[in-house]
Amino acid sequence: MTRSESKYFVTATKMDEAFLRLLEKKDISYITVKEICETAGVNRSTFYLHYTDIYQMLQKIEEDAMQNITEVMKKYPIDPDNSDSVLQFIVQFFSIMDNDRDLCLALLGPHGDMAFVEQIENLLAETFLKRLPEKLPKNDPNIKYPYAFILNGCVGLIRTWLSCPVKESPDQVAQMTYRFIEDTAQGYLNMQK
């Protein structure tokens, strides 16, 4: 990376961080380019060198976040017959969230983008819930309920963990999440008897 490329990257990162700090406090519709520039210590022309508007900025930040999440998660595929691989997957997912805590908190928080929340839900559903242990009946028309319960519970747990001042480690939260998922799946099976 050349010096000018490095400066370009650092400037974009400063603006992204400024935007995320503002997004934690208020809805995107109330954030201005002027505020972002003042918070980042850059001028408006610098902003427009990188982005056409705030919504493009948000889209780029979300695309980069999803790309990082999916790349790391591909390294830890789930084997439904191996509970260690399921737990390892969950640990890695929480490690990703922990590494980008401010980003995830802003995007998943009360002023975040619901479309991004849906992307996270879809990612969890596609990579994890579809691979729940084979003991769950696949053709059960009511299986959507425990899946929805688990999925929404995972997203709520992530939000709570990210915003909590006392931070449990990704391993601790992963263990807890794994237990909740297993207990919900087992509880649903017990109801079917």
mmCIF file with all atom_site columns, C-alpha atoms in Angstrom:
data_model
loop_
_atom_site.group_PDB
_atom_site.id
_atom_site.type_symbol
_atom_site.label_atom_id
_atom_site.label_alt_id
_atom_site.label_comp_id
_atom_site.label_asym_id
_atom_site.label_entity_id
_atom_site.label_seq_id
_atom_site.pdbx_PDB_ins_code
_atom_site.Cartn_x
_atom_site.Cartn_y
_atom_site.Cartn_z
_atom_site.occupancy
_atom_site.B_iso_or_equiv
_atom_site.pdbx_formal_charge
_atom_site.auth_seq_id
_atom_site.auth_comp_id
_atom_site.auth_asym_id
_atom_site.auth_atom_id
_atom_site.pdbx_PDB_model_num
ATOM 1   C CA . MET A 1 1   ? 0.000   0.000   0.000  1.00 0.00 ? 1   MET A CA 1
ATOM 2   C CA . THR A 1 2   ? 1.438   3.361   -0.998 1.00 0.00 ? 2   THR A CA 1
ATOM 3   C CA . ARG A 1 3   ? 1.510   6.355   1.312  1.00 0.00 ? 3   ARG A CA 1
ATOM 4   C CA . SER A 1 4   ? -1.383  8.048   -0.516 1.00 0.00 ? 4   SER A CA 1
ATOM 5   C CA . GLU A 1 5   ? -3.426  4.816   -0.447 1.00 0.00 ? 5   GLU A CA 1
ATOM 6   C CA . SER A 1 6   ? -2.689  4.466   3.262  1.00 0.00 ? 6   SER A CA 1
ATOM 7   C CA . LYS A 1 7   ? -3.778  8.082   3.916  1.00 0.00 ? 7   LYS A CA 1
ATOM 8   C CA . TYR A 1 8   ? -6.954  7.485   1.868  1.00 0.00 ? 8   TYR A CA 1
ATOM 9   C CA . PHE A 1 9   ? -7.768  4.382   3.922  1.00 0.00 ? 9   PHE A CA 1
ATOM 10  C CA . VAL A 1 10  ? -7.066  6.104   7.266  1.00 0.00 ? 10  VAL A CA 1
ATOM 11  C CA . THR A 1 11  ? -9.284  9.062   6.325  1.00 0.00 ? 11  THR A CA 1
ATOM 12  C CA . ALA A 1 12  ? -12.157 6.764   5.288  1.00 0.00 ? 12  ALA A CA 1
ATOM 13  C CA . THR A 1 13  ? -11.757 4.816   8.533  1.00 0.00 ? 13  THR A CA 1
ATOM 14  C CA . LYS A 1 14  ? -11.902 8.019   10.602 1.00 0.00 ? 14  LYS A CA 1
ATOM 15  C CA . MET A 1 15  ? -15.102 9.067   8.839  1.00 0.00 ? 15  MET A CA 1
ATOM 16  C CA . ASP A 1 16  ? -16.627 5.600   9.264  1.00 0.00 ? 16  ASP A CA 1
ATOM 17  C CA . GLU A 1 17  ? -15.823 5.628   12.979 1.00 0.00 ? 17  GLU A CA 1
ATOM 18  C CA . ALA A 1 18  ? -17.280 9.133   13.355 1.00 0.00 ? 18  ALA A CA 1
ATOM 19  C CA . PHE A 1 19  ? -20.448 8.034   11.579 1.00 0.00 ? 19  PHE A CA 1
ATOM 20  C CA . LEU A 1 20  ? -20.807 4.957   13.793 1.00 0.00 ? 20  LEU A CA 1
ATOM 21  C CA . ARG A 1 21  ? -20.380 7.045   16.965 1.00 0.00 ? 21  ARG A CA 1
ATOM 22  C CA . LEU A 1 22  ? -23.156 9.335   15.736 1.00 0.00 ? 22  LEU A CA 1
ATOM 23  C CA . LEU A 1 23  ? -25.346 6.370   14.729 1.00 0.00 ? 23  LEU A CA 1
ATOM 24  C CA . GLU A 1 24  ? -25.179 5.019   18.267 1.00 0.00 ? 24  GLU A CA 1
ATOM 25  C CA . LYS A 1 25  ? -26.812 8.254   19.451 1.00 0.00 ? 25  LYS A CA 1
ATOM 26  C CA . LYS A 1 26  ? -29.371 9.062   16.759 1.00 0.00 ? 26  LYS A CA 1
ATOM 27  C CA . ASP A 1 27  ? -31.150 7.832   13.641 1.00 0.00 ? 27  ASP A CA 1
ATOM 28  C CA . ILE A 1 28  ? -29.361 8.134   10.313 1.00 0.00 ? 28  ILE A CA 1
ATOM 29  C CA . SER A 1 29  ? -31.952 10.623  9.070  1.00 0.00 ? 29  SER A CA 1
ATOM 30  C CA . TYR A 1 30  ? -30.702 13.092  11.701 1.00 0.00 ? 30  TYR A CA 1
ATOM 31  C CA . ILE A 1 31  ? -27.003 12.683  10.903 1.00 0.00 ? 31  ILE A CA 1
ATOM 32  C CA . THR A 1 32  ? -25.454 15.230  8.544  1.00 0.00 ? 32  THR A CA 1
ATOM 33  C CA . VAL A 1 33  ? -22.322 15.131  6.417  1.00 0.00 ? 33  VAL A CA 1
ATOM 34  C CA . LYS A 1 34  ? -21.195 18.247  8.299  1.00 0.00 ? 34  LYS A CA 1
ATOM 35  C CA . GLU A 1 35  ? -21.442 16.389  11.639 1.00 0.00 ? 35  GLU A CA 1
ATOM 36  C CA . ILE A 1 36  ? -19.488 13.425  10.315 1.00 0.00 ? 36  ILE A CA 1
ATOM 37  C CA . CYS A 1 37  ? -16.762 15.696  8.961  1.00 0.00 ? 37  CYS A CA 1
ATOM 38  C CA . GLU A 1 38  ? -16.515 17.716  12.179 1.00 0.00 ? 38  GLU A CA 1
ATOM 39  C CA . THR A 1 39  ? -16.381 14.554  14.297 1.00 0.00 ? 39  THR A CA 1
ATOM 40  C CA . ALA A 1 40  ? -13.742 12.979  12.027 1.00 0.00 ? 40  ALA A CA 1
ATOM 41  C CA . GLY A 1 41  ? -11.751 16.197  11.609 1.00 0.00 ? 41  GLY A CA 1
ATOM 42  C CA . VAL A 1 42  ? -11.998 16.277  7.811  1.00 0.00 ? 42  VAL A CA 1
ATOM 43  C CA . ASN A 1 43  ? -13.634 18.639  5.333  1.00 0.00 ? 43  ASN A CA 1
ATOM 44  C CA . ARG A 1 44  ? -16.756 18.011  3.268  1.00 0.00 ? 44  ARG A CA 1
ATOM 45  C CA . SER A 1 45  ? -14.824 17.593  0.008  1.00 0.00 ? 45  SER A CA 1
ATOM 46  C CA . THR A 1 46  ? -12.947 14.710  1.630  1.00 0.00 ? 46  THR A CA 1
ATOM 47  C CA . PHE A 1 47  ? -16.244 13.056  2.511  1.00 0.00 ? 47  PHE A CA 1
ATOM 48  C CA . TYR A 1 48  ? -17.480 13.359  -1.076 1.00 0.00 ? 48  TYR A CA 1
ATOM 49  C CA . LEU A 1 49  ? -14.187 11.958  -2.351 1.00 0.00 ? 49  LEU A CA 1
ATOM 50  C CA . HIS A 1 50  ? -15.129 8.716   -0.577 1.00 0.00 ? 50  HIS A CA 1
ATOM 51  C CA . TYR A 1 51  ? -18.943 8.659   -0.643 1.00 0.00 ? 51  TYR A CA 1
ATOM 52  C CA . THR A 1 52  ? -21.820 10.205  -2.566 1.00 0.00 ? 52  THR A CA 1
ATOM 53  C CA . ASP A 1 53  ? -23.988 10.474  0.566  1.00 0.00 ? 53  ASP A CA 1
ATOM 54  C CA . ILE A 1 54  ? -24.502 9.091   4.066  1.00 0.00 ? 54  ILE A CA 1
ATOM 55  C CA . TYR A 1 55  ? -26.615 6.174   2.835  1.00 0.00 ? 55  TYR A CA 1
ATOM 56  C CA . GLN A 1 56  ? -23.854 4.999   0.510  1.00 0.00 ? 56  GLN A CA 1
ATOM 57  C CA . MET A 1 57  ? -21.472 5.243   3.462  1.00 0.00 ? 57  MET A CA 1
ATOM 58  C CA . LEU A 1 58  ? -23.774 3.048   5.556  1.00 0.00 ? 58  LEU A CA 1
ATOM 59  C CA . GLN A 1 59  ? -24.119 0.548   2.710  1.00 0.00 ? 59  GLN A CA 1
ATOM 60  C CA . LYS A 1 60  ? -20.325 0.291   2.300  1.00 0.00 ? 60  LYS A CA 1
ATOM 61  C CA . ILE A 1 61  ? -19.787 -0.157  6.048  1.00 0.00 ? 61  ILE A CA 1
ATOM 62  C CA . GLU A 1 62  ? -22.438 -2.910  6.153  1.00 0.00 ? 62  GLU A CA 1
ATOM 63  C CA . GLU A 1 63  ? -21.038 -4.666  3.075  1.00 0.00 ? 63  GLU A CA 1
ATOM 64  C CA . ASP A 1 64  ? -17.545 -4.680  4.576  1.00 0.00 ? 64  ASP A CA 1
ATOM 65  C CA . ALA A 1 65  ? -18.878 -5.974  7.906  1.00 0.00 ? 65  ALA A CA 1
ATOM 66  C CA . MET A 1 66  ? -20.844 -8.796  6.274  1.00 0.00 ? 66  MET A CA 1
ATOM 67  C CA . GLN A 1 67  ? -17.875 -9.745  4.109  1.00 0.00 ? 67  GLN A CA 1
ATOM 68  C CA . ASN A 1 68  ? -15.619 -9.956  7.178  1.00 0.00 ? 68  ASN A CA 1
ATOM 69  C CA . ILE A 1 69  ? -18.192 -12.009 9.074  1.00 0.00 ? 69  ILE A CA 1
ATOM 70  C CA . THR A 1 70  ? -18.836 -14.477 6.241  1.00 0.00 ? 70  THR A CA 1
ATOM 71  C CA . GLU A 1 71  ? -15.127 -14.927 5.435  1.00 0.00 ? 71  GLU A CA 1
ATOM 72  C CA . VAL A 1 72  ? -14.242 -15.830 9.006  1.00 0.00 ? 72  VAL A CA 1
ATOM 73  C CA . MET A 1 73  ? -17.301 -18.027 9.439  1.00 0.00 ? 73  MET A CA 1
ATOM 74  C CA . LYS A 1 74  ? -16.448 -20.035 6.310  1.00 0.00 ? 74  LYS A CA 1
ATOM 75  C CA . LYS A 1 75  ? -13.267 -21.084 8.095  1.00 0.00 ? 75  LYS A CA 1
ATOM 76  C CA . TYR A 1 76  ? -15.365 -22.792 10.771 1.00 0.00 ? 76  TYR A CA 1
ATOM 77  C CA . PRO A 1 77  ? -17.946 -24.965 9.003  1.00 0.00 ? 77  PRO A CA 1
ATOM 78  C CA . ILE A 1 78  ? -20.571 -26.740 11.072 1.00 0.00 ? 78  ILE A CA 1
ATOM 79  C CA . ASP A 1 79  ? -20.820 -30.496 11.204 1.00 0.00 ? 79  ASP A CA 1
ATOM 80  C CA . PRO A 1 80  ? -24.278 -31.239 12.678 1.00 0.00 ? 80  PRO A CA 1
ATOM 81  C CA . ASP A 1 81  ? -22.989 -34.539 14.062 1.00 0.00 ? 81  ASP A CA 1
ATOM 82  C CA . ASN A 1 82  ? -20.147 -32.855 15.941 1.00 0.00 ? 82  ASN A CA 1
ATOM 83  C CA . SER A 1 83  ? -21.219 -30.605 18.827 1.00 0.00 ? 83  SER A CA 1
ATOM 84  C CA . ASP A 1 84  ? -17.642 -29.262 19.101 1.00 0.00 ? 84  ASP A CA 1
ATOM 85  C CA . SER A 1 85  ? -17.887 -27.814 15.570 1.00 0.00 ? 85  SER A CA 1
ATOM 86  C CA . VAL A 1 86  ? -21.201 -26.153 16.448 1.00 0.00 ? 86  VAL A CA 1
ATOM 87  C CA . LEU A 1 87  ? -19.710 -24.606 19.581 1.00 0.00 ? 87  LEU A CA 1
ATOM 88  C CA . GLN A 1 88  ? -16.570 -23.533 17.676 1.00 0.00 ? 88  GLN A CA 1
ATOM 89  C CA . PHE A 1 89  ? -18.769 -21.835 15.089 1.00 0.00 ? 89  PHE A CA 1
ATOM 90  C CA . ILE A 1 90  ? -20.628 -19.916 17.821 1.00 0.00 ? 90  ILE A CA 1
ATOM 91  C CA . VAL A 1 91  ? -17.353 -18.934 19.526 1.00 0.00 ? 91  VAL A CA 1
ATOM 92  C CA . GLN A 1 92  ? -15.993 -17.578 16.241 1.00 0.00 ? 92  GLN A CA 1
ATOM 93  C CA . PHE A 1 93  ? -19.207 -15.679 15.550 1.00 0.00 ? 93  PHE A CA 1
ATOM 94  C CA . PHE A 1 94  ? -19.015 -13.961 18.950 1.00 0.00 ? 94  PHE A CA 1
ATOM 95  C CA . SER A 1 95  ? -15.294 -13.311 18.468 1.00 0.00 ? 95  SER A CA 1
ATOM 96  C CA . ILE A 1 96  ? -16.095 -11.466 15.243 1.00 0.00 ? 96  ILE A CA 1
ATOM 97  C CA . MET A 1 97  ? -18.731 -9.415  17.040 1.00 0.00 ? 97  MET A CA 1
ATOM 98  C CA . ASP A 1 98  ? -16.292 -8.690  19.867 1.00 0.00 ? 98  ASP A CA 1
ATOM 99  C CA . ASN A 1 99  ? -13.538 -7.550  17.480 1.00 0.00 ? 99  ASN A CA 1
ATOM 100 C CA . ASP A 1 100 ? -15.932 -5.083  15.821 1.00 0.00 ? 100 ASP A CA 1
ATOM 101 C CA . ARG A 1 101 ? -17.968 -4.299  18.936 1.00 0.00 ? 101 ARG A CA 1
ATOM 102 C CA . ASP A 1 102 ? -18.503 -0.585  18.194 1.00 0.00 ? 102 ASP A CA 1
ATOM 103 C CA . LEU A 1 103 ? -19.499 -1.290  14.602 1.00 0.00 ? 103 LEU A CA 1
ATOM 104 C CA . CYS A 1 104 ? -21.907 -4.074  15.545 1.00 0.00 ? 104 CYS A CA 1
ATOM 105 C CA . LEU A 1 105 ? -23.401 -2.096  18.423 1.00 0.00 ? 105 LEU A CA 1
ATOM 106 C CA . ALA A 1 106 ? -24.097 0.869   16.135 1.00 0.00 ? 106 ALA A CA 1
ATOM 107 C CA . LEU A 1 107 ? -25.564 -1.269  13.341 1.00 0.00 ? 107 LEU A CA 1
ATOM 108 C CA . LEU A 1 108 ? -27.600 -3.564  15.598 1.00 0.00 ? 108 LEU A CA 1
ATOM 109 C CA . GLY A 1 109 ? -28.582 -0.886  18.120 1.00 0.00 ? 109 GLY A CA 1
ATOM 110 C CA . PRO A 1 110 ? -31.812 1.112   18.360 1.00 0.00 ? 110 PRO A CA 1
ATOM 111 C CA . HIS A 1 111 ? -30.688 3.562   15.649 1.00 0.00 ? 111 HIS A CA 1
ATOM 112 C CA . GLY A 1 112 ? -29.123 0.907   13.447 1.00 0.00 ? 112 GLY A CA 1
ATOM 113 C CA . ASP A 1 113 ? -30.290 -0.425  10.136 1.00 0.00 ? 113 ASP A CA 1
ATOM 114 C CA . MET A 1 114 ? -33.039 -3.077  10.286 1.00 0.00 ? 114 MET A CA 1
ATOM 115 C CA . ALA A 1 115 ? -31.856 -4.378  6.906  1.00 0.00 ? 115 ALA A CA 1
ATOM 116 C CA . PHE A 1 116 ? -28.480 -5.168  8.486  1.00 0.00 ? 116 PHE A CA 1
ATOM 117 C CA . VAL A 1 117 ? -30.207 -6.908  11.400 1.00 0.00 ? 117 VAL A CA 1
ATOM 118 C CA . GLU A 1 118 ? -32.091 -9.018  8.837  1.00 0.00 ? 118 GLU A CA 1
ATOM 119 C CA . GLN A 1 119 ? -28.812 -9.859  7.095  1.00 0.00 ? 119 GLN A CA 1
ATOM 120 C CA . ILE A 1 120 ? -27.391 -11.098 10.402 1.00 0.00 ? 120 ILE A CA 1
ATOM 121 C CA . GLU A 1 121 ? -30.571 -13.100 11.050 1.00 0.00 ? 121 GLU A CA 1
ATOM 122 C CA . ASN A 1 122 ? -30.401 -14.635 7.555  1.00 0.00 ? 122 ASN A CA 1
ATOM 123 C CA . LEU A 1 123 ? -26.731 -15.463 7.999  1.00 0.00 ? 123 LEU A CA 1
ATOM 124 C CA . LEU A 1 124 ? -27.455 -17.190 11.307 1.00 0.00 ? 124 LEU A CA 1
ATOM 125 C CA . ALA A 1 125 ? -30.427 -19.026 9.817  1.00 0.00 ? 125 ALA A CA 1
ATOM 126 C CA . GLU A 1 126 ? -28.524 -20.201 6.743  1.00 0.00 ? 126 GLU A CA 1
ATOM 127 C CA . THR A 1 127 ? -25.268 -21.176 8.416  1.00 0.00 ? 127 THR A CA 1
ATOM 128 C CA . PHE A 1 128 ? -26.496 -22.376 11.761 1.00 0.00 ? 128 PHE A CA 1
ATOM 129 C CA . LEU A 1 129 ? -30.184 -23.056 12.223 1.00 0.00 ? 129 LEU A CA 1
ATOM 130 C CA . LYS A 1 130 ? -30.441 -25.115 9.039  1.00 0.00 ? 130 LYS A CA 1
ATOM 131 C CA . ARG A 1 131 ? -27.752 -27.328 10.516 1.00 0.00 ? 131 ARG A CA 1
ATOM 132 C CA . LEU A 1 132 ? -29.354 -27.964 13.883 1.00 0.00 ? 132 LEU A CA 1
ATOM 133 C CA . PRO A 1 133 ? -29.057 -31.597 14.925 1.00 0.00 ? 133 PRO A CA 1
ATOM 134 C CA . GLU A 1 134 ? -30.885 -34.079 12.763 1.00 0.00 ? 134 GLU A CA 1
ATOM 135 C CA . LYS A 1 135 ? -33.102 -34.969 15.713 1.00 0.00 ? 135 LYS A CA 1
ATOM 136 C CA . LEU A 1 136 ? -35.358 -32.028 14.892 1.00 0.00 ? 136 LEU A CA 1
ATOM 137 C CA . PRO A 1 137 ? -38.130 -33.063 12.507 1.00 0.00 ? 137 PRO A CA 1
ATOM 138 C CA . LYS A 1 138 ? -37.567 -31.369 9.136  1.00 0.00 ? 138 LYS A CA 1
ATOM 139 C CA . ASN A 1 139 ? -41.092 -31.725 7.790  1.00 0.00 ? 139 ASN A CA 1
ATOM 140 C CA . ASP A 1 140 ? -42.831 -30.479 10.947 1.00 0.00 ? 140 ASP A CA 1
ATOM 141 C CA . PRO A 1 141 ? -44.950 -27.441 9.964  1.00 0.00 ? 141 PRO A CA 1
ATOM 142 C CA . ASN A 1 142 ? -44.442 -25.948 13.439 1.00 0.00 ? 142 ASN A CA 1
ATOM 143 C CA . ILE A 1 143 ? -40.620 -26.122 13.365 1.00 0.00 ? 143 ILE A CA 1
ATOM 144 C CA . LYS A 1 144 ? -40.642 -22.461 12.320 1.00 0.00 ? 144 LYS A CA 1
ATOM 145 C CA . TYR A 1 145 ? -41.563 -21.495 15.892 1.00 0.00 ? 145 TYR A CA 1
ATOM 146 C CA . PRO A 1 146 ? -38.533 -22.867 17.733 1.00 0.00 ? 146 PRO A CA 1
ATOM 147 C CA . TYR A 1 147 ? -36.340 -21.624 14.851 1.00 0.00 ? 147 TYR A CA 1
ATOM 148 C CA . ALA A 1 148 ? -37.807 -18.109 15.210 1.00 0.00 ? 148 ALA A CA 1
ATOM 149 C CA . PHE A 1 149 ? -37.424 -18.285 18.997 1.00 0.00 ? 149 PHE A CA 1
ATOM 150 C CA . ILE A 1 150 ? -33.774 -19.317 18.706 1.00 0.00 ? 150 ILE A CA 1
ATOM 151 C CA . LEU A 1 151 ? -32.983 -16.797 15.981 1.00 0.00 ? 151 LEU A CA 1
ATOM 152 C CA . ASN A 1 152 ? -34.578 -13.822 17.733 1.00 0.00 ? 152 ASN A CA 1
ATOM 153 C CA . GLY A 1 153 ? -33.083 -14.938 21.020 1.00 0.00 ? 153 GLY A CA 1
ATOM 154 C CA . CYS A 1 154 ? -29.605 -15.012 19.451 1.00 0.00 ? 154 CYS A CA 1
ATOM 155 C CA . VAL A 1 155 ? -29.995 -11.513 18.015 1.00 0.00 ? 155 VAL A CA 1
ATOM 156 C CA . GLY A 1 156 ? -31.321 -10.206 21.350 1.00 0.00 ? 156 GLY A CA 1
ATOM 157 C CA . LEU A 1 157 ? -28.483 -11.893 23.208 1.00 0.00 ? 157 LEU A CA 1
ATOM 158 C CA . ILE A 1 158 ? -25.934 -10.306 20.831 1.00 0.00 ? 158 ILE A CA 1
ATOM 159 C CA . ARG A 1 159 ? -27.437 -6.840  21.359 1.00 0.00 ? 159 ARG A CA 1
ATOM 160 C CA . THR A 1 160 ? -27.486 -7.241  25.135 1.00 0.00 ? 160 THR A CA 1
ATOM 161 C CA . TRP A 1 161 ? -23.919 -8.550  25.239 1.00 0.00 ? 161 TRP A CA 1
ATOM 162 C CA . LEU A 1 162 ? -22.576 -5.779  22.998 1.00 0.00 ? 162 LEU A CA 1
ATOM 163 C CA . SER A 1 163 ? -24.208 -3.037  25.069 1.00 0.00 ? 163 SER A CA 1
ATOM 164 C CA . CYS A 1 164 ? -23.388 -4.473  28.497 1.00 0.00 ? 164 CYS A CA 1
ATOM 165 C CA . PRO A 1 165 ? -20.637 -2.563  30.370 1.00 0.00 ? 165 PRO A CA 1
ATOM 166 C CA . VAL A 1 166 ? -19.369 -5.801  31.974 1.00 0.00 ? 166 VAL A CA 1
ATOM 167 C CA . LYS A 1 167 ? -18.146 -7.811  29.024 1.00 0.00 ? 167 LYS A CA 1
ATOM 168 C CA . GLU A 1 168 ? -18.201 -11.566 29.187 1.00 0.00 ? 168 GLU A CA 1
ATOM 169 C CA . SER A 1 169 ? -15.712 -13.196 26.843 1.00 0.00 ? 169 SER A CA 1
ATOM 170 C CA . PRO A 1 170 ? -16.847 -14.534 23.460 1.00 0.00 ? 170 PRO A CA 1
ATOM 171 C CA . ASP A 1 171 ? -16.234 -18.041 24.847 1.00 0.00 ? 171 ASP A CA 1
ATOM 172 C CA . GLN A 1 172 ? -18.539 -17.456 27.824 1.00 0.00 ? 172 GLN A CA 1
ATOM 173 C CA . VAL A 1 173 ? -21.333 -16.010 25.691 1.00 0.00 ? 173 VAL A CA 1
ATOM 174 C CA . ALA A 1 174 ? -20.894 -18.772 23.097 1.00 0.00 ? 174 ALA A CA 1
ATOM 175 C CA . GLN A 1 175 ? -21.254 -21.454 25.781 1.00 0.00 ? 175 GLN A CA 1
ATOM 176 C CA . MET A 1 176 ? -24.398 -19.756 27.086 1.00 0.00 ? 176 MET A CA 1
ATOM 177 C CA . THR A 1 177 ? -25.846 -19.412 23.572 1.00 0.00 ? 177 THR A CA 1
ATOM 178 C CA . TYR A 1 178 ? -25.090 -23.033 22.744 1.00 0.00 ? 178 TYR A CA 1
ATOM 179 C CA . ARG A 1 179 ? -26.842 -24.140 25.937 1.00 0.00 ? 179 ARG A CA 1
ATOM 180 C CA . PHE A 1 180 ? -29.914 -21.987 25.167 1.00 0.00 ? 180 PHE A CA 1
ATOM 181 C CA . ILE A 1 181 ? -30.134 -23.419 21.649 1.00 0.00 ? 181 ILE A CA 1
ATOM 182 C CA . GLU A 1 182 ? -29.764 -26.999 22.836 1.00 0.00 ? 182 GLU A CA 1
ATOM 183 C CA . ASP A 1 183 ? -32.322 -26.505 25.607 1.00 0.00 ? 183 ASP A CA 1
ATOM 184 C CA . THR A 1 184 ? -34.823 -24.914 23.217 1.00 0.00 ? 184 THR A CA 1
ATOM 185 C CA . ALA A 1 185 ? -34.401 -27.738 20.687 1.00 0.00 ? 185 ALA A CA 1
ATOM 186 C CA . GLN A 1 186 ? -34.780 -30.366 23.425 1.00 0.00 ? 186 GLN A CA 1
ATOM 187 C CA . GLY A 1 187 ? -37.783 -28.562 24.914 1.00 0.00 ? 187 GLY A CA 1
ATOM 188 C CA . TYR A 1 188 ? -39.490 -28.531 21.542 1.00 0.00 ? 188 TYR A CA 1
ATOM 189 C CA . LEU A 1 189 ? -38.823 -32.248 21.084 1.00 0.00 ? 189 LEU A CA 1
ATOM 190 C CA . ASN A 1 190 ? -40.252 -32.966 24.530 1.00 0.00 ? 190 ASN A CA 1
ATOM 191 C CA . MET A 1 191 ? -43.423 -31.071 23.622 1.00 0.00 ? 191 MET A CA 1
ATOM 192 C CA . GLN A 1 192 ? -43.867 -33.321 20.582 1.00 0.00 ? 192 GLN A CA 1
ATOM 193 C CA . LYS A 1 193 ? -43.992 -36.514 22.679 1.00 0.00 ? 193 LYS A CA 1
#
